[in-house]
GROMACS .gro file of C-alpha atoms in nm:
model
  197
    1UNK     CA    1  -1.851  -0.583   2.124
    2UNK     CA    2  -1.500  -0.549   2.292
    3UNK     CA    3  -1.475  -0.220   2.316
    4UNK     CA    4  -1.160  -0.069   2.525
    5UNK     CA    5  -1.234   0.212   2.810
    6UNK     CA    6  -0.983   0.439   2.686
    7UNK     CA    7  -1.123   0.453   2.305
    8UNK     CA    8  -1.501   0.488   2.450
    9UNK     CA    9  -1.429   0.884   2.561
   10UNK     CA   10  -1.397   1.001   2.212
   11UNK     CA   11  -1.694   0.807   2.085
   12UNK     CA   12  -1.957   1.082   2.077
   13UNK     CA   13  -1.651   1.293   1.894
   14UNK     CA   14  -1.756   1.124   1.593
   15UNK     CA   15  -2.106   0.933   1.698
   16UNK     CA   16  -2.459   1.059   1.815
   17UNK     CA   17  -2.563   0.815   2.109
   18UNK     CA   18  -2.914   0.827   2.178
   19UNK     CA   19  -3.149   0.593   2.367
   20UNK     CA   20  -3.346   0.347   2.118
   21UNK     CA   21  -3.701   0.222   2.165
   22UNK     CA   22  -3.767  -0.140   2.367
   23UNK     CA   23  -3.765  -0.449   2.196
   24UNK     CA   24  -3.855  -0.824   2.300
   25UNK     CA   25  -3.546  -1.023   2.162
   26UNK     CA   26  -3.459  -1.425   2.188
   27UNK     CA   27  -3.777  -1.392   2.414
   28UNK     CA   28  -3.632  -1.117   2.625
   29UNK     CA   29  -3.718  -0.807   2.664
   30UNK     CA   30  -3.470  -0.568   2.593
   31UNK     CA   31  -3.332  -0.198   2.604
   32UNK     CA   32  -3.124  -0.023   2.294
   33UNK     CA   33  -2.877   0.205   2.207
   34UNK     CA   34  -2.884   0.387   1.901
   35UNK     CA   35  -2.559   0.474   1.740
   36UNK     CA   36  -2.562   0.715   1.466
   37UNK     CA   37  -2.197   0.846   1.237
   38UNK     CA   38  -2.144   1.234   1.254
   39UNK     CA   39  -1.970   1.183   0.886
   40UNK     CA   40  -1.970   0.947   0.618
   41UNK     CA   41  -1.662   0.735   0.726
   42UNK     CA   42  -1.849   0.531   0.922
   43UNK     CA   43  -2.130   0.313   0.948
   44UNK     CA   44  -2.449   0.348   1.227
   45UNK     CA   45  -2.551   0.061   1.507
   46UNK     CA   46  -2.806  -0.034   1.707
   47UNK     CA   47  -2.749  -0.288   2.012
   48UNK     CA   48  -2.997  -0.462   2.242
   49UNK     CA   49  -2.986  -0.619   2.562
   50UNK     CA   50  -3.080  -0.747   2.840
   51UNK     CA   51  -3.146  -0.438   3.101
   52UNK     CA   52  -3.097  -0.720   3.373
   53UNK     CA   53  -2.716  -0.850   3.282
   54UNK     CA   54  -2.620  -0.591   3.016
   55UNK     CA   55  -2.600  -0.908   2.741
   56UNK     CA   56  -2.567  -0.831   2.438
   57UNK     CA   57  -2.901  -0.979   2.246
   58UNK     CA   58  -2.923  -0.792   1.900
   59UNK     CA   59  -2.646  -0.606   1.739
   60UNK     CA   60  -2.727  -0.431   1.378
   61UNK     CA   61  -2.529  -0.192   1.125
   62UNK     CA   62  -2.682   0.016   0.884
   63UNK     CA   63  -2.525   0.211   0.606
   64UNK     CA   64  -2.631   0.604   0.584
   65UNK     CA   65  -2.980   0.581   0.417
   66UNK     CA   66  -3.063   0.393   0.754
   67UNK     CA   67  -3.069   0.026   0.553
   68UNK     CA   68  -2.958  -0.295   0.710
   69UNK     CA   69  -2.594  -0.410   0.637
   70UNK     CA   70  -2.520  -0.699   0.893
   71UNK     CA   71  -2.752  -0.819   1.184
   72UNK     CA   72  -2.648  -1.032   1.421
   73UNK     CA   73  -2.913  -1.204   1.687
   74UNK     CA   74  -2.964  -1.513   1.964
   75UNK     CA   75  -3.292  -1.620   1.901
   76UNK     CA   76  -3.280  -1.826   2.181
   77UNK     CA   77  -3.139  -1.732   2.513
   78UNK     CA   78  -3.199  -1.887   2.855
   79UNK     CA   79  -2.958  -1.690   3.147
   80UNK     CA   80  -2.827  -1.922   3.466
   81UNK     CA   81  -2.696  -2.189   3.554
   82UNK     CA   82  -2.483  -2.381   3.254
   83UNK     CA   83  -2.462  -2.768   3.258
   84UNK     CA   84  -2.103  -2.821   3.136
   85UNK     CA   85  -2.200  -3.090   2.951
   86UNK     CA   86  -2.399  -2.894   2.709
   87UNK     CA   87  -2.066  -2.698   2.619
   88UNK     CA   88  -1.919  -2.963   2.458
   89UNK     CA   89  -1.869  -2.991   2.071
   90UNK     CA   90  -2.139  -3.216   1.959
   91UNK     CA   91  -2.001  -3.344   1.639
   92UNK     CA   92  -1.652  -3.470   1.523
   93UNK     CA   93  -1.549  -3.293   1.211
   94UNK     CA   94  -1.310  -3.534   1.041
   95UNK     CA   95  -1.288  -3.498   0.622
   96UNK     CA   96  -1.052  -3.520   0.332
   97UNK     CA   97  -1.220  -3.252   0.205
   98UNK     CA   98  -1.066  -3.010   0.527
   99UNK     CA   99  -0.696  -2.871   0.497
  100UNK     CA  100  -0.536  -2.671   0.853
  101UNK     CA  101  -0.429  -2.381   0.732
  102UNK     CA  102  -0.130  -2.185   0.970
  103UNK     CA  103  -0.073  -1.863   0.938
  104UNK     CA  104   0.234  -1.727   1.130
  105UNK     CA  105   0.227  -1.357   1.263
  106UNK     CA  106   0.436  -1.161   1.444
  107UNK     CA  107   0.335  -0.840   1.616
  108UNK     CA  108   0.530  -0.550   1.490
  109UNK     CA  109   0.627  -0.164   1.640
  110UNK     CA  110   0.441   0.085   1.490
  111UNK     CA  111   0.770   0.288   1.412
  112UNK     CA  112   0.954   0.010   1.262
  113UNK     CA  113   0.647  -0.002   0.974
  114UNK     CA  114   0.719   0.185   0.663
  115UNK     CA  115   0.382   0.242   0.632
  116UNK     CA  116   0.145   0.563   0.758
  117UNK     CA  117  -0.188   0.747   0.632
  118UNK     CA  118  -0.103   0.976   0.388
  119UNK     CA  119  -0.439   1.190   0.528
  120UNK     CA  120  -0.513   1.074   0.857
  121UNK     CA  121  -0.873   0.962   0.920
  122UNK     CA  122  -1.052   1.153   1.152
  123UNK     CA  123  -1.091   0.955   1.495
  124UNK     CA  124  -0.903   0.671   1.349
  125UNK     CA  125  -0.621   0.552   1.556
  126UNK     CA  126  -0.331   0.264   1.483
  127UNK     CA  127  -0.469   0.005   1.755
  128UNK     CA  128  -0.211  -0.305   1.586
  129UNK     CA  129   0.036  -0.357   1.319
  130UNK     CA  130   0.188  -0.757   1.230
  131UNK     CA  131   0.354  -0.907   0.965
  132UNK     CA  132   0.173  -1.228   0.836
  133UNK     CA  133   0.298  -1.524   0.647
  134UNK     CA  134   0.023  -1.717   0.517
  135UNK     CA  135   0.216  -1.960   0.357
  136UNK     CA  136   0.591  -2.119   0.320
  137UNK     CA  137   0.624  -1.966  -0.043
  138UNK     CA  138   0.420  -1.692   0.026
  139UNK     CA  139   0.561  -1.313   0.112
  140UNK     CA  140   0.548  -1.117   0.428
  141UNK     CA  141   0.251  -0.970   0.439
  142UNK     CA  142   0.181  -0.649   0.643
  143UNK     CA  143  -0.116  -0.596   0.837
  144UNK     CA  144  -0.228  -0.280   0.988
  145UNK     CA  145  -0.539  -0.197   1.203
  146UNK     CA  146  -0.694   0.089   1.266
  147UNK     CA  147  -1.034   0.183   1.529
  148UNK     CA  148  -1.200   0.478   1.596
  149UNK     CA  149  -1.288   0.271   1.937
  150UNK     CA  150  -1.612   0.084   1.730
  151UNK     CA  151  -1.529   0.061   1.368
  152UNK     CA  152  -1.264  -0.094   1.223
  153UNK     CA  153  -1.000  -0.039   0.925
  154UNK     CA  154  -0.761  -0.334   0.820
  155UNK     CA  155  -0.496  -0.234   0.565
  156UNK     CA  156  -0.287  -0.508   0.419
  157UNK     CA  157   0.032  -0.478   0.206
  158UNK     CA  158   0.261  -0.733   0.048
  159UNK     CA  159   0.519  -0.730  -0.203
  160UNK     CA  160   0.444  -0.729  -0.590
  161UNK     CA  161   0.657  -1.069  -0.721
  162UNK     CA  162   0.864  -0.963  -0.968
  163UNK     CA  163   0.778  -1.022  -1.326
  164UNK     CA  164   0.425  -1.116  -1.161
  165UNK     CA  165   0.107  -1.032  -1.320
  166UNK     CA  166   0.023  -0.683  -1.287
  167UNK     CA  167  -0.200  -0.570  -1.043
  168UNK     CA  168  -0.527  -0.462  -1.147
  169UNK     CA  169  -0.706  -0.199  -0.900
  170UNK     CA  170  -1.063  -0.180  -0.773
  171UNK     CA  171  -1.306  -0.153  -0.511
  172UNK     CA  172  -1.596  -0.354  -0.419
  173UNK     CA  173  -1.805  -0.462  -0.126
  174UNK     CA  174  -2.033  -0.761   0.034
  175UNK     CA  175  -2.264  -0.704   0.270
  176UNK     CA  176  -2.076  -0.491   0.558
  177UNK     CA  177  -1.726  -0.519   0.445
  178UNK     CA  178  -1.582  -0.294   0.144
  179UNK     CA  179  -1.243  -0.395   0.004
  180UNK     CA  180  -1.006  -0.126  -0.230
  181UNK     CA  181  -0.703  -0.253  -0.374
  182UNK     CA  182  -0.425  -0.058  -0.521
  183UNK     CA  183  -0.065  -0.064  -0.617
  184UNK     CA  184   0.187   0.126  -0.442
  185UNK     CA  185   0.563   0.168  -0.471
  186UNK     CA  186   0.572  -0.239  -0.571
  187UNK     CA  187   0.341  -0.320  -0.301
  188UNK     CA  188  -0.040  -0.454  -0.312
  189UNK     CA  189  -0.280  -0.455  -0.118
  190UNK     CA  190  -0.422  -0.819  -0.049
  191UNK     CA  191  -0.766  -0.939  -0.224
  192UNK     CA  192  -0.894  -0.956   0.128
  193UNK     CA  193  -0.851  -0.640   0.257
  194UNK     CA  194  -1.115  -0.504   0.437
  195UNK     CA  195  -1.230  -0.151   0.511
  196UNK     CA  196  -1.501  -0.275   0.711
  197UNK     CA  197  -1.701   0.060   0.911
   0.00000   0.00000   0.00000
C-alpha cells in the first residue's frame, strides 16, 4: 500500500499494530503485521512480506468479527533479475465489443468546495477533492476523498436533473466496499460511491 510518511504518525491513534505470526507465501517465507481498528469506522488488516526486501506478498481485510472481506495474494513470486521481455503485454485486445471511456477531471481547492462533514470523522482527513465529467451530457460531478492514512472514504456528489426521477436512498455493500446514497439540497450522491474502510 502507498501509504504517505506524514499520515503514518497518527496510525496507532486509531489502530492497534501488533506483530503477526510467520507465514510461507507465493513460496516465501514471510513476516506479518497485524492491524487491528480501535472503533468501528474502520476495517482490520493483515500484510505479509518478504523480511528480505520488505515486498508486499499477502495483504487481507477483515470486518470486526475477524471474517475475511478482500484478500489479495502473488502466488507466485521469483525476486531478481527481470528479462524485459517478459514485461511485455502478451495479447492484443482488439473488439467491437470494447468502448474507451474518458473521463475528464480537474483537481479542485478544498475551500472552493461547497461541501464539508457535517460531523467530522475521527482520524479522517480531506487528502483530494476534483470535479469529474464522465461524459459530454453528463453533469459535474464532485469527488471528495478522505484517509485516515490506510482507509479510505470517497464521497461523490452531482446535481439532481431537474424534473429527473427522484432519487431513491439506500445503502448496500459487496465484498469490501459499502456504498450509501442520499439526497441533499438537489444533489446525489453517485450509484458508485464508495465508503470503502
Amino acid at each position: 500500500p502507498a501509504l504517505p510518511k506524514e499520515n503514518l504518525g497518527s496510525l496507532t491513534d486509531y489502530y492497534l499494530v501488533s506483530k503477526g505470526p510467520p507465514a510461507r507465501v507465493a513460496g516465501i517465507d514471510s513476516r506479518s503485521l497485524r492491524i487491528e481498528p480501535k472503533d468501528d469506522l474502520r476495517y482490520g488488516r493483515q500484510f505479509w512480506f518478504d523480511g528480505n526486501t520488505g515486498l508486499l506478498l499477502k495483504a487481507e481485510l477483515f470486518d470486526e468479527k475477524g471474517d475475511s472481506k478482500e484478500t489479495f495474494r502473488f502466488t507466485e513470486v521469483r525476486i531478481g533479475p527481470v528479462d524485459r521481455s517478459a514485461l511485455k503485454m502478451h495479447s492484443n485486445v482488439q473488439s467491437k465489443d470494447w468502448r474507451v471511456h474518458t473521463v475528464r477531471s480537474s483537481v479542485t481547492k478544498v475551500d472552493e468546495e461547497t461541501w464539508a462533514l457535517r460531523t467530522p470523522l475521527p482520524g479522517f482527513r480531506l487528502v483530494s477533492s476534483m470535479k469529474r465529467k464522465v461524459g459530454a451530457d453528463s453533469p459535474e460531478v464532485t469527488h471528495l476523498m478522505y484517509s485516515d492514512g490506510l482507509s479510505a472514504i470517497s464521497v461523490f456528489a452531482q446535481p439532481v436533473a431537474a424534473g429527473g426521477t427522484p432519487l431513491q436512498g439506500g445503502s448496500a455493500s459487496l465484498g469490501a466496499v459499502g456504498v450509501y446514497r442520499r439526497a441533499v439540497g438537489g444533489f446525489a450522491n453517485r450509484p458508485e460511491s464508495t465508503l470503502a474502510p
